[in-house]
Amino acid sequence: MVETAKGRGARSNATGRHEPETVEAFDDGWTDQDAEAAPLRTTLTPETARTIIARNTSPDVGFDRSINPYKGCEHGCIYCYARPSHAWMGLSPGLDFESRLFFKPGAAGLLEQELCKPRYVCKRLHIGGNTDPYQPVERELKSTRSILEVLERFRHPFSIITKSVLIARDVDILGPMGREGLASAFVSITTLNRKLARAMEPRASTPAKRLEAISRLADAGVPVGVGFAPVIPGLNDHELEAVLEAASKAGATTAMYVTLRLPLEIKTLFAEWLADARPDRAARVMSLVRQTRGGKDYDPDWSQRMKGTGPVAELIGTRFRAAIKRYGLDGPRPVLDESRFRVPASARKQMDLFDAA
């Protein structure tokens, strides 16, 4: 039996762009169309790593260091900008990205070693800048949980973003640190339409559960914002005000948005999905997307890649600014306290033993 993409976001699994050979599926006429296909299973592979903190110099990102507990993401969001990174491992940004996942078994230990280095300078760490730290496998692996425990012990400030209600599991850490100015969170909500969310983000929490996550974080004292990202003209942009209003009622105090961007393989993957999931509006959506990118599918210019340009992008920005003012989401982003960072005595002793060995 062949594997199927049922319950997944991508509609294909094209060879990564760095591979010397391309593999394509085709129908040779022998396949039994009535045979029940086996589901596409998720595999987990431990990854050997020497460091866990990633650094970047992108001027439009908003942070210069981050931690991603996982490579690949089982949520399967078709628009995910992290998909092309799987090609660096010889895998496809398509179905491989959402089914062949990697994790660092010693994530907490690696982080502790880095924080203990004499030359380490404390600055806000962002968790989940590439793939979601609370995707389904986190329930068992608890890799993100172990990282938060280290940050709590070191009094290290961090921000975190997710589209999973699983984040509420860790309010025992996030709550106290949030109240002390050491943690903040963002929850991404792209639509309130459960059917659209299921098609576009097949294994992420439902919109209602994400609103619940905002509420539980806010009740625990965590400064929490909502991310309406990505804004897809002609598909979900009409929900901008409704999403922001619902998030505000749930307890969010800040908001942000990102206009859909389609770099590298995402362009083809999104177009395939759109033609299959929303054939009635596929041409219209792609036309509007191009209108935000100077007539192209994507423009990588750092000065505009997050918001886009042109009348369509400008209208989205105008509506967003009016909405955040209307719903009280235009307050300043929380500034996290970097002065309270301390290497605990227990960690110093462990490092001394490590050095002696």
Short mmCIF file of N, CA and C in Angstrom, two decimals, residues 25-193:
data_model
loop_
_atom_site.label_atom_id
_atom_site.label_comp_id
_atom_site.label_asym_id
_atom_site.label_seq_id
_atom_site.Cartn_x
_atom_site.Cartn_y
_atom_site.Cartn_z
N ALA A 25 6.58 11.39 -8.62
CA ALA A 25 5.60 10.29 -8.61
C ALA A 25 4.79 10.32 -9.90
N PHE A 26 4.39 9.13 -10.38
CA PHE A 26 3.54 9.08 -11.57
C PHE A 26 2.66 7.83 -11.48
N ASP A 27 1.57 7.88 -12.20
CA ASP A 27 0.61 6.76 -12.21
C ASP A 27 0.92 5.86 -13.40
N ASP A 28 1.34 4.61 -13.10
CA ASP A 28 1.67 3.68 -14.18
C ASP A 28 0.48 2.80 -14.57
N GLY A 29 -0.66 3.07 -13.96
CA GLY A 29 -1.87 2.33 -14.32
C GLY A 29 -2.08 1.06 -13.52
N TRP A 30 -1.10 0.66 -12.71
CA TRP A 30 -1.23 -0.58 -11.96
C TRP A 30 -1.78 -0.37 -10.55
N THR A 31 -1.80 0.87 -10.09
CA THR A 31 -2.26 1.15 -8.73
C THR A 31 -3.74 0.83 -8.58
N ASP A 32 -4.07 0.13 -7.51
CA ASP A 32 -5.46 -0.19 -7.21
C ASP A 32 -6.11 1.04 -6.59
N GLN A 33 -6.95 1.73 -7.34
CA GLN A 33 -7.54 2.97 -6.87
C GLN A 33 -8.48 2.75 -5.69
N ASP A 34 -8.95 1.51 -5.51
CA ASP A 34 -9.88 1.23 -4.43
C ASP A 34 -9.19 0.76 -3.16
N ALA A 35 -7.86 0.55 -3.25
CA ALA A 35 -7.13 0.06 -2.07
C ALA A 35 -7.02 1.17 -1.02
N GLU A 36 -7.15 0.79 0.23
CA GLU A 36 -7.03 1.76 1.32
C GLU A 36 -5.55 2.04 1.58
N ALA A 37 -5.17 3.29 1.49
CA ALA A 37 -3.76 3.65 1.65
C ALA A 37 -3.39 3.76 3.13
N ALA A 38 -2.15 3.44 3.41
CA ALA A 38 -1.63 3.58 4.77
C ALA A 38 -1.39 5.06 5.05
N PRO A 39 -1.65 5.52 6.27
CA PRO A 39 -1.44 6.94 6.59
C PRO A 39 0.05 7.28 6.60
N LEU A 40 0.34 8.52 6.33
CA LEU A 40 1.71 9.01 6.39
C LEU A 40 2.09 9.21 7.85
N ARG A 41 3.02 8.44 8.32
CA ARG A 41 3.38 8.46 9.74
C ARG A 41 4.50 9.47 10.01
N THR A 42 4.47 10.00 11.21
CA THR A 42 5.51 10.94 11.65
C THR A 42 6.68 10.15 12.23
N THR A 43 7.89 10.51 11.82
CA THR A 43 9.08 9.89 12.39
C THR A 43 9.89 10.94 13.14
N LEU A 44 10.53 10.52 14.22
CA LEU A 44 11.35 11.40 15.04
C LEU A 44 12.79 10.92 15.01
N THR A 45 13.71 11.81 14.75
CA THR A 45 15.13 11.45 14.68
C THR A 45 15.93 12.33 15.63
N PRO A 46 16.67 11.72 16.57
CA PRO A 46 17.52 12.53 17.45
C PRO A 46 18.66 13.16 16.66
N GLU A 47 19.01 14.36 17.02
CA GLU A 47 20.03 15.11 16.30
C GLU A 47 21.18 15.46 17.24
N THR A 48 22.38 15.17 16.83
CA THR A 48 23.56 15.54 17.61
C THR A 48 23.90 16.99 17.32
N ALA A 49 24.03 17.78 18.36
CA ALA A 49 24.30 19.20 18.17
C ALA A 49 25.30 19.69 19.21
N ARG A 50 26.07 20.70 18.86
CA ARG A 50 27.03 21.29 19.78
C ARG A 50 26.50 22.58 20.40
N THR A 51 25.45 23.13 19.82
CA THR A 51 24.87 24.36 20.33
C THR A 51 23.37 24.33 20.12
N ILE A 52 22.65 25.14 20.86
CA ILE A 52 21.20 25.18 20.71
C ILE A 52 20.70 26.58 20.44
N ILE A 53 21.51 27.59 20.72
CA ILE A 53 21.11 28.97 20.47
C ILE A 53 21.53 29.36 19.05
N ALA A 54 20.55 29.73 18.24
CA ALA A 54 20.81 30.18 16.87
C ALA A 54 20.83 31.70 16.85
N ARG A 55 21.72 32.26 16.05
CA ARG A 55 21.82 33.71 15.95
C ARG A 55 21.56 34.17 14.52
N ASN A 56 20.99 35.37 14.39
CA ASN A 56 20.71 35.92 13.07
C ASN A 56 20.97 37.42 13.07
N THR A 57 21.18 37.96 11.89
CA THR A 57 21.43 39.39 11.75
C THR A 57 20.38 40.07 10.88
N SER A 58 19.25 39.40 10.66
CA SER A 58 18.19 39.98 9.83
C SER A 58 17.59 41.19 10.53
N PRO A 59 17.61 42.35 9.89
CA PRO A 59 17.13 43.57 10.54
C PRO A 59 15.62 43.63 10.77
N ASP A 60 14.86 42.76 10.09
CA ASP A 60 13.40 42.82 10.21
C ASP A 60 12.80 41.72 11.07
N VAL A 61 13.65 40.95 11.75
CA VAL A 61 13.16 39.83 12.54
C VAL A 61 12.74 40.23 13.95
N GLY A 62 13.47 41.13 14.58
CA GLY A 62 13.08 41.59 15.91
C GLY A 62 13.81 40.92 17.05
N PHE A 63 14.64 39.93 16.77
CA PHE A 63 15.47 39.30 17.79
C PHE A 63 16.72 38.77 17.10
N ASP A 64 17.80 38.66 17.85
CA ASP A 64 19.04 38.21 17.24
C ASP A 64 19.48 36.83 17.70
N ARG A 65 18.71 36.22 18.59
CA ARG A 65 19.03 34.86 19.05
C ARG A 65 17.74 34.12 19.35
N SER A 66 17.74 32.85 19.04
CA SER A 66 16.52 32.07 19.20
C SER A 66 16.84 30.61 19.48
N ILE A 67 15.83 29.89 19.93
CA ILE A 67 15.93 28.45 20.16
C ILE A 67 14.76 27.78 19.47
N ASN A 68 15.04 26.78 18.67
CA ASN A 68 14.01 25.98 18.01
C ASN A 68 14.17 24.53 18.46
N PRO A 69 13.34 24.07 19.38
CA PRO A 69 13.49 22.71 19.90
C PRO A 69 13.34 21.63 18.83
N TYR A 70 12.66 21.95 17.72
CA TYR A 70 12.41 20.94 16.69
C TYR A 70 12.74 21.48 15.30
N LYS A 71 13.17 20.58 14.42
CA LYS A 71 13.28 20.87 12.99
C LYS A 71 12.16 20.11 12.30
N GLY A 72 11.45 20.81 11.41
CA GLY A 72 10.23 20.26 10.86
C GLY A 72 9.09 20.55 11.82
N CYS A 73 7.86 20.49 11.31
CA CYS A 73 6.71 20.80 12.18
C CYS A 73 5.49 20.01 11.74
N GLU A 74 4.96 19.24 12.66
CA GLU A 74 3.83 18.36 12.37
C GLU A 74 2.52 19.13 12.19
N HIS A 75 2.49 20.40 12.57
CA HIS A 75 1.27 21.18 12.34
C HIS A 75 0.90 21.20 10.86
N GLY A 76 1.91 21.19 9.99
CA GLY A 76 1.65 21.09 8.56
C GLY A 76 1.08 22.33 7.92
N CYS A 77 1.30 23.50 8.51
CA CYS A 77 0.78 24.75 7.92
C CYS A 77 1.35 24.92 6.52
N ILE A 78 0.49 25.06 5.55
CA ILE A 78 0.94 25.06 4.17
C ILE A 78 1.79 26.27 3.83
N TYR A 79 1.59 27.36 4.52
CA TYR A 79 2.29 28.61 4.24
C TYR A 79 3.61 28.76 5.01
N CYS A 80 3.99 27.78 5.81
CA CYS A 80 5.10 27.94 6.76
C CYS A 80 6.40 28.33 6.07
N TYR A 81 6.99 29.46 6.51
CA TYR A 81 8.23 29.95 5.91
C TYR A 81 9.43 29.10 6.26
N ALA A 82 9.29 28.17 7.21
CA ALA A 82 10.41 27.31 7.61
C ALA A 82 10.56 26.10 6.70
N ARG A 83 9.59 25.83 5.87
CA ARG A 83 9.62 24.63 5.03
C ARG A 83 10.93 24.49 4.23
N PRO A 84 11.42 25.54 3.56
CA PRO A 84 12.63 25.37 2.74
C PRO A 84 13.85 24.91 3.51
N SER A 85 13.87 25.07 4.83
CA SER A 85 15.03 24.65 5.62
C SER A 85 15.24 23.15 5.59
N HIS A 86 14.19 22.38 5.31
CA HIS A 86 14.33 20.92 5.27
C HIS A 86 15.18 20.49 4.07
N ALA A 87 15.26 21.32 3.05
CA ALA A 87 16.06 20.97 1.89
C ALA A 87 17.54 20.88 2.23
N TRP A 88 17.98 21.60 3.27
CA TRP A 88 19.39 21.55 3.68
C TRP A 88 19.76 20.18 4.25
N MET A 89 18.75 19.39 4.62
CA MET A 89 19.00 18.05 5.16
C MET A 89 18.72 16.97 4.12
N GLY A 90 18.59 17.38 2.87
CA GLY A 90 18.33 16.41 1.81
C GLY A 90 16.90 15.92 1.78
N LEU A 91 16.00 16.65 2.41
CA LEU A 91 14.60 16.24 2.49
C LEU A 91 13.71 17.24 1.76
N SER A 92 12.48 16.86 1.59
CA SER A 92 11.55 17.72 0.87
C SER A 92 10.89 18.73 1.81
N PRO A 93 10.75 19.98 1.35
CA PRO A 93 9.97 20.96 2.12
C PRO A 93 8.48 20.65 2.13
N GLY A 94 8.08 19.66 1.35
CA GLY A 94 6.67 19.28 1.31
C GLY A 94 6.29 18.37 2.46
N LEU A 95 5.87 17.15 2.15
CA LEU A 95 5.41 16.24 3.20
C LEU A 95 6.51 15.83 4.17
N ASP A 96 7.76 15.78 3.70
CA ASP A 96 8.86 15.46 4.62
C ASP A 96 8.91 16.45 5.78
N PHE A 97 8.72 17.73 5.48
CA PHE A 97 8.83 18.76 6.50
C PHE A 97 7.86 18.53 7.66
N GLU A 98 6.67 18.03 7.35
CA GLU A 98 5.67 17.86 8.40
C GLU A 98 5.59 16.43 8.94
N SER A 99 6.42 15.54 8.42
CA SER A 99 6.35 14.15 8.90
C SER A 99 7.71 13.59 9.34
N ARG A 100 8.81 14.19 8.91
CA ARG A 100 10.14 13.73 9.31
C ARG A 100 10.78 14.80 10.17
N LEU A 101 10.62 14.62 11.48
CA LEU A 101 11.01 15.63 12.45
C LEU A 101 12.33 15.27 13.14
N PHE A 102 13.01 16.31 13.62
CA PHE A 102 14.28 16.14 14.32
C PHE A 102 14.22 16.88 15.65
N PHE A 103 14.90 16.31 16.64
CA PHE A 103 14.95 16.97 17.95
C PHE A 103 16.32 16.75 18.58
N LYS A 104 16.65 17.59 19.54
CA LYS A 104 17.92 17.49 20.25
C LYS A 104 17.66 16.86 21.62
N PRO A 105 18.06 15.61 21.84
CA PRO A 105 17.76 14.95 23.11
C PRO A 105 18.33 15.68 24.32
N GLY A 106 19.48 16.32 24.17
CA GLY A 106 20.11 17.01 25.29
C GLY A 106 19.93 18.51 25.23
N ALA A 107 18.75 18.97 24.80
CA ALA A 107 18.54 20.40 24.60
C ALA A 107 18.78 21.20 25.86
N ALA A 108 18.24 20.75 26.97
CA ALA A 108 18.38 21.50 28.22
C ALA A 108 19.84 21.58 28.66
N GLY A 109 20.57 20.46 28.53
CA GLY A 109 21.98 20.46 28.91
C GLY A 109 22.81 21.37 28.03
N LEU A 110 22.52 21.36 26.72
CA LEU A 110 23.24 22.25 25.81
C LEU A 110 23.01 23.71 26.17
N LEU A 111 21.76 24.04 26.47
CA LEU A 111 21.44 25.42 26.82
C LEU A 111 22.16 25.83 28.11
N GLU A 112 22.16 24.95 29.09
CA GLU A 112 22.83 25.25 30.35
C GLU A 112 24.32 25.50 30.15
N GLN A 113 24.93 24.69 29.31
CA GLN A 113 26.36 24.89 29.03
C GLN A 113 26.62 26.25 28.41
N GLU A 114 25.77 26.66 27.48
CA GLU A 114 25.97 27.95 26.81
C GLU A 114 25.76 29.11 27.78
N LEU A 115 24.75 28.99 28.63
CA LEU A 115 24.48 30.08 29.57
C LEU A 115 25.55 30.21 30.65
N CYS A 116 26.27 29.12 30.89
CA CYS A 116 27.33 29.13 31.91
C CYS A 116 28.66 29.69 31.41
N LYS A 117 28.78 29.89 30.11
CA LYS A 117 30.06 30.38 29.58
C LYS A 117 30.38 31.77 30.13
N PRO A 118 31.62 32.00 30.55
CA PRO A 118 31.99 33.28 31.17
C PRO A 118 31.69 34.49 30.29
N ARG A 119 31.77 34.32 28.97
CA ARG A 119 31.57 35.46 28.08
C ARG A 119 30.12 35.61 27.62
N TYR A 120 29.23 34.77 28.13
CA TYR A 120 27.85 34.87 27.69
C TYR A 120 27.23 36.18 28.16
N VAL A 121 26.58 36.89 27.25
CA VAL A 121 25.88 38.13 27.56
C VAL A 121 24.39 37.89 27.40
N CYS A 122 23.64 38.17 28.45
CA CYS A 122 22.20 37.91 28.44
C CYS A 122 21.46 38.91 27.56
N LYS A 123 20.68 38.38 26.61
CA LYS A 123 19.72 39.13 25.84
C LYS A 123 18.52 38.24 25.61
N ARG A 124 17.38 38.84 25.37
CA ARG A 124 16.16 38.05 25.20
C ARG A 124 16.34 36.91 24.20
N LEU A 125 15.91 35.73 24.60
CA LEU A 125 15.89 34.57 23.72
C LEU A 125 14.46 34.39 23.19
N HIS A 126 14.34 34.15 21.90
CA HIS A 126 13.02 33.90 21.32
C HIS A 126 12.89 32.42 21.03
N ILE A 127 11.83 31.82 21.49
CA ILE A 127 11.61 30.38 21.31
C ILE A 127 10.50 30.18 20.28
N GLY A 128 10.85 29.45 19.21
CA GLY A 128 9.86 29.16 18.18
C GLY A 128 9.92 30.10 17.00
N GLY A 129 11.05 30.71 16.74
CA GLY A 129 11.16 31.63 15.61
C GLY A 129 11.11 30.93 14.26
N ASN A 130 11.33 29.62 14.24
CA ASN A 130 11.32 28.88 12.97
C ASN A 130 10.17 27.88 12.95
N THR A 131 10.21 26.90 13.82
CA THR A 131 9.12 25.92 13.90
C THR A 131 8.46 25.99 15.27
N ASP A 132 7.26 25.46 15.37
CA ASP A 132 6.47 25.61 16.59
C ASP A 132 7.03 24.79 17.75
N PRO A 133 7.29 25.42 18.90
CA PRO A 133 7.83 24.68 20.04
C PRO A 133 6.79 23.80 20.74
N TYR A 134 5.51 23.98 20.37
CA TYR A 134 4.45 23.20 21.02
C TYR A 134 3.68 22.36 20.00
N GLN A 135 4.38 21.82 19.00
CA GLN A 135 3.72 20.92 18.08
C GLN A 135 3.43 19.60 18.80
N PRO A 136 2.59 18.72 18.22
CA PRO A 136 2.09 17.55 18.96
C PRO A 136 3.14 16.68 19.65
N VAL A 137 4.33 16.51 19.05
CA VAL A 137 5.33 15.62 19.67
C VAL A 137 5.83 16.16 21.00
N GLU A 138 5.62 17.45 21.27
CA GLU A 138 6.08 18.03 22.53
C GLU A 138 5.36 17.41 23.73
N ARG A 139 4.17 16.89 23.50
CA ARG A 139 3.44 16.27 24.62
C ARG A 139 4.24 15.14 25.25
N GLU A 140 4.94 14.37 24.43
CA GLU A 140 5.72 13.25 24.95
C GLU A 140 7.17 13.63 25.21
N LEU A 141 7.79 14.36 24.28
CA LEU A 141 9.21 14.66 24.40
C LEU A 141 9.51 15.71 25.46
N LYS A 142 8.64 16.68 25.61
CA LYS A 142 8.81 17.77 26.59
C LYS A 142 10.15 18.49 26.44
N SER A 143 10.61 18.62 25.21
CA SER A 143 11.87 19.32 24.95
C SER A 143 11.74 20.81 25.27
N THR A 144 10.64 21.41 24.82
CA THR A 144 10.41 22.82 25.12
C THR A 144 10.28 23.04 26.62
N ARG A 145 9.58 22.15 27.28
CA ARG A 145 9.42 22.24 28.73
C ARG A 145 10.78 22.24 29.43
N SER A 146 11.68 21.37 29.00
CA SER A 146 13.00 21.29 29.64
C SER A 146 13.80 22.58 29.43
N ILE A 147 13.61 23.21 28.28
CA ILE A 147 14.30 24.47 27.99
C ILE A 147 13.77 25.58 28.90
N LEU A 148 12.45 25.63 29.08
CA LEU A 148 11.86 26.64 29.95
C LEU A 148 12.34 26.46 31.40
N GLU A 149 12.51 25.23 31.81
CA GLU A 149 12.98 24.98 33.17
C GLU A 149 14.38 25.55 33.39
N VAL A 150 15.23 25.43 32.37
CA VAL A 150 16.57 26.01 32.48
C VAL A 150 16.48 27.53 32.53
N LEU A 151 15.71 28.12 31.65
CA LEU A 151 15.58 29.58 31.62
C LEU A 151 15.02 30.10 32.94
N GLU A 152 14.11 29.35 33.54
CA GLU A 152 13.56 29.75 34.84
C GLU A 152 14.65 29.75 35.92
N ARG A 153 15.46 28.72 35.93
CA ARG A 153 16.53 28.63 36.94
C ARG A 153 17.56 29.75 36.78
N PHE A 154 17.84 30.13 35.54
CA PHE A 154 18.85 31.16 35.28
C PHE A 154 18.25 32.57 35.28
N ARG A 155 16.94 32.67 35.47
CA ARG A 155 16.26 33.97 35.43
C ARG A 155 16.52 34.66 34.10
N HIS A 156 16.45 33.90 33.04
CA HIS A 156 16.78 34.41 31.71
C HIS A 156 15.50 34.82 30.98
N PRO A 157 15.43 36.04 30.47
CA PRO A 157 14.22 36.50 29.77
C PRO A 157 14.05 35.82 28.42
N PHE A 158 12.79 35.58 28.07
CA PHE A 158 12.50 34.94 26.78
C PHE A 158 11.11 35.31 26.31
N SER A 159 10.94 35.24 25.01
CA SER A 159 9.62 35.34 24.39
C SER A 159 9.36 34.03 23.66
N ILE A 160 8.08 33.74 23.42
CA ILE A 160 7.73 32.47 22.80
C ILE A 160 6.49 32.65 21.94
N ILE A 161 6.44 31.95 20.81
CA ILE A 161 5.28 32.05 19.92
C ILE A 161 4.82 30.65 19.53
N THR A 162 3.51 30.48 19.42
CA THR A 162 2.95 29.17 19.10
C THR A 162 1.55 29.32 18.52
N LYS A 163 1.02 28.26 17.96
CA LYS A 163 -0.38 28.20 17.60
C LYS A 163 -1.02 26.97 18.24
N SER A 164 -0.52 26.63 19.44
CA SER A 164 -1.02 25.45 20.14
C SER A 164 -1.46 25.78 21.56
N VAL A 165 -2.58 25.22 21.96
CA VAL A 165 -3.06 25.38 23.33
C VAL A 165 -2.15 24.66 24.32
N LEU A 166 -1.26 23.80 23.82
CA LEU A 166 -0.35 23.08 24.71
C LEU A 166 0.53 24.03 25.52
N ILE A 167 0.70 25.25 25.06
CA ILE A 167 1.50 26.21 25.81
C ILE A 167 0.93 26.42 27.21
N ALA A 168 -0.39 26.26 27.35
CA ALA A 168 -1.01 26.46 28.66
C ALA A 168 -0.55 25.43 29.69
N ARG A 169 -0.03 24.32 29.23
CA ARG A 169 0.52 23.33 30.15
C ARG A 169 1.62 23.91 31.03
N ASP A 170 2.35 24.89 30.48
CA ASP A 170 3.53 25.41 31.16
C ASP A 170 3.30 26.74 31.85
N VAL A 171 2.04 27.02 32.22
CA VAL A 171 1.76 28.29 32.90
C VAL A 171 2.42 28.34 34.28
N ASP A 172 2.78 27.18 34.83
CA ASP A 172 3.46 27.20 36.13
C ASP A 172 4.84 27.85 36.03
N ILE A 173 5.42 27.84 34.82
CA ILE A 173 6.69 28.54 34.57
C ILE A 173 6.42 29.91 33.95
N LEU A 174 5.58 29.93 32.92
CA LEU A 174 5.32 31.17 32.19
C LEU A 174 4.66 32.22 33.05
N GLY A 175 3.75 31.81 33.92
CA GLY A 175 3.03 32.77 34.76
C GLY A 175 3.95 33.56 35.68
N PRO A 176 4.69 32.89 36.56
CA PRO A 176 5.59 33.64 37.45
C PRO A 176 6.63 34.46 36.70
N MET A 177 7.20 33.90 35.63
CA MET A 177 8.20 34.65 34.89
C MET A 177 7.57 35.83 34.14
N GLY A 178 6.35 35.64 33.68
CA GLY A 178 5.66 36.75 33.03
C GLY A 178 5.39 37.88 33.99
N ARG A 179 4.96 37.54 35.20
CA ARG A 179 4.66 38.57 36.19
C ARG A 179 5.92 39.31 36.64
N GLU A 180 7.07 38.66 36.52
CA GLU A 180 8.34 39.27 36.92
C GLU A 180 9.06 39.96 35.76
N GLY A 181 8.40 40.05 34.62
CA GLY A 181 9.00 40.73 33.48
C GLY A 181 10.08 39.92 32.79
N LEU A 182 9.98 38.59 32.87
CA LEU A 182 10.99 37.72 32.29
C LEU A 182 10.45 36.88 31.12
N ALA A 183 9.17 36.98 30.84
CA ALA A 183 8.61 36.17 29.75
C ALA A 183 7.41 36.86 29.13
N SER A 184 7.26 36.65 27.83
CA SER A 184 6.07 37.12 27.10
C SER A 184 5.75 36.09 26.04
N ALA A 185 4.52 36.13 25.55
CA ALA A 185 4.08 35.10 24.59
C ALA A 185 3.25 35.72 23.48
N PHE A 186 3.28 35.06 22.34
CA PHE A 186 2.38 35.39 21.23
C PHE A 186 1.69 34.11 20.78
N VAL A 187 0.42 34.20 20.49
CA VAL A 187 -0.35 33.08 19.95
C VAL A 187 -0.81 33.49 18.55
N SER A 188 -0.50 32.65 17.57
CA SER A 188 -0.84 32.94 16.18
C SER A 188 -2.23 32.41 15.85
N ILE A 189 -3.08 33.30 15.34
CA ILE A 189 -4.43 32.92 14.92
C ILE A 189 -4.64 33.46 13.51
N THR A 190 -4.79 32.58 12.55
CA THR A 190 -4.93 33.00 11.15
C THR A 190 -6.37 33.10 10.69
N THR A 191 -7.27 32.45 11.41
CA THR A 191 -8.68 32.43 11.02
C THR A 191 -9.51 31.97 12.20
N LEU A 192 -10.76 32.37 12.22
CA LEU A 192 -11.72 31.85 13.20
C LEU A 192 -12.59 30.77 12.59
N ASN A 193 -12.40 30.53 11.30
CA ASN A 193 -13.15 29.53 10.56
C ASN A 193 -12.51 28.15 10.77
#
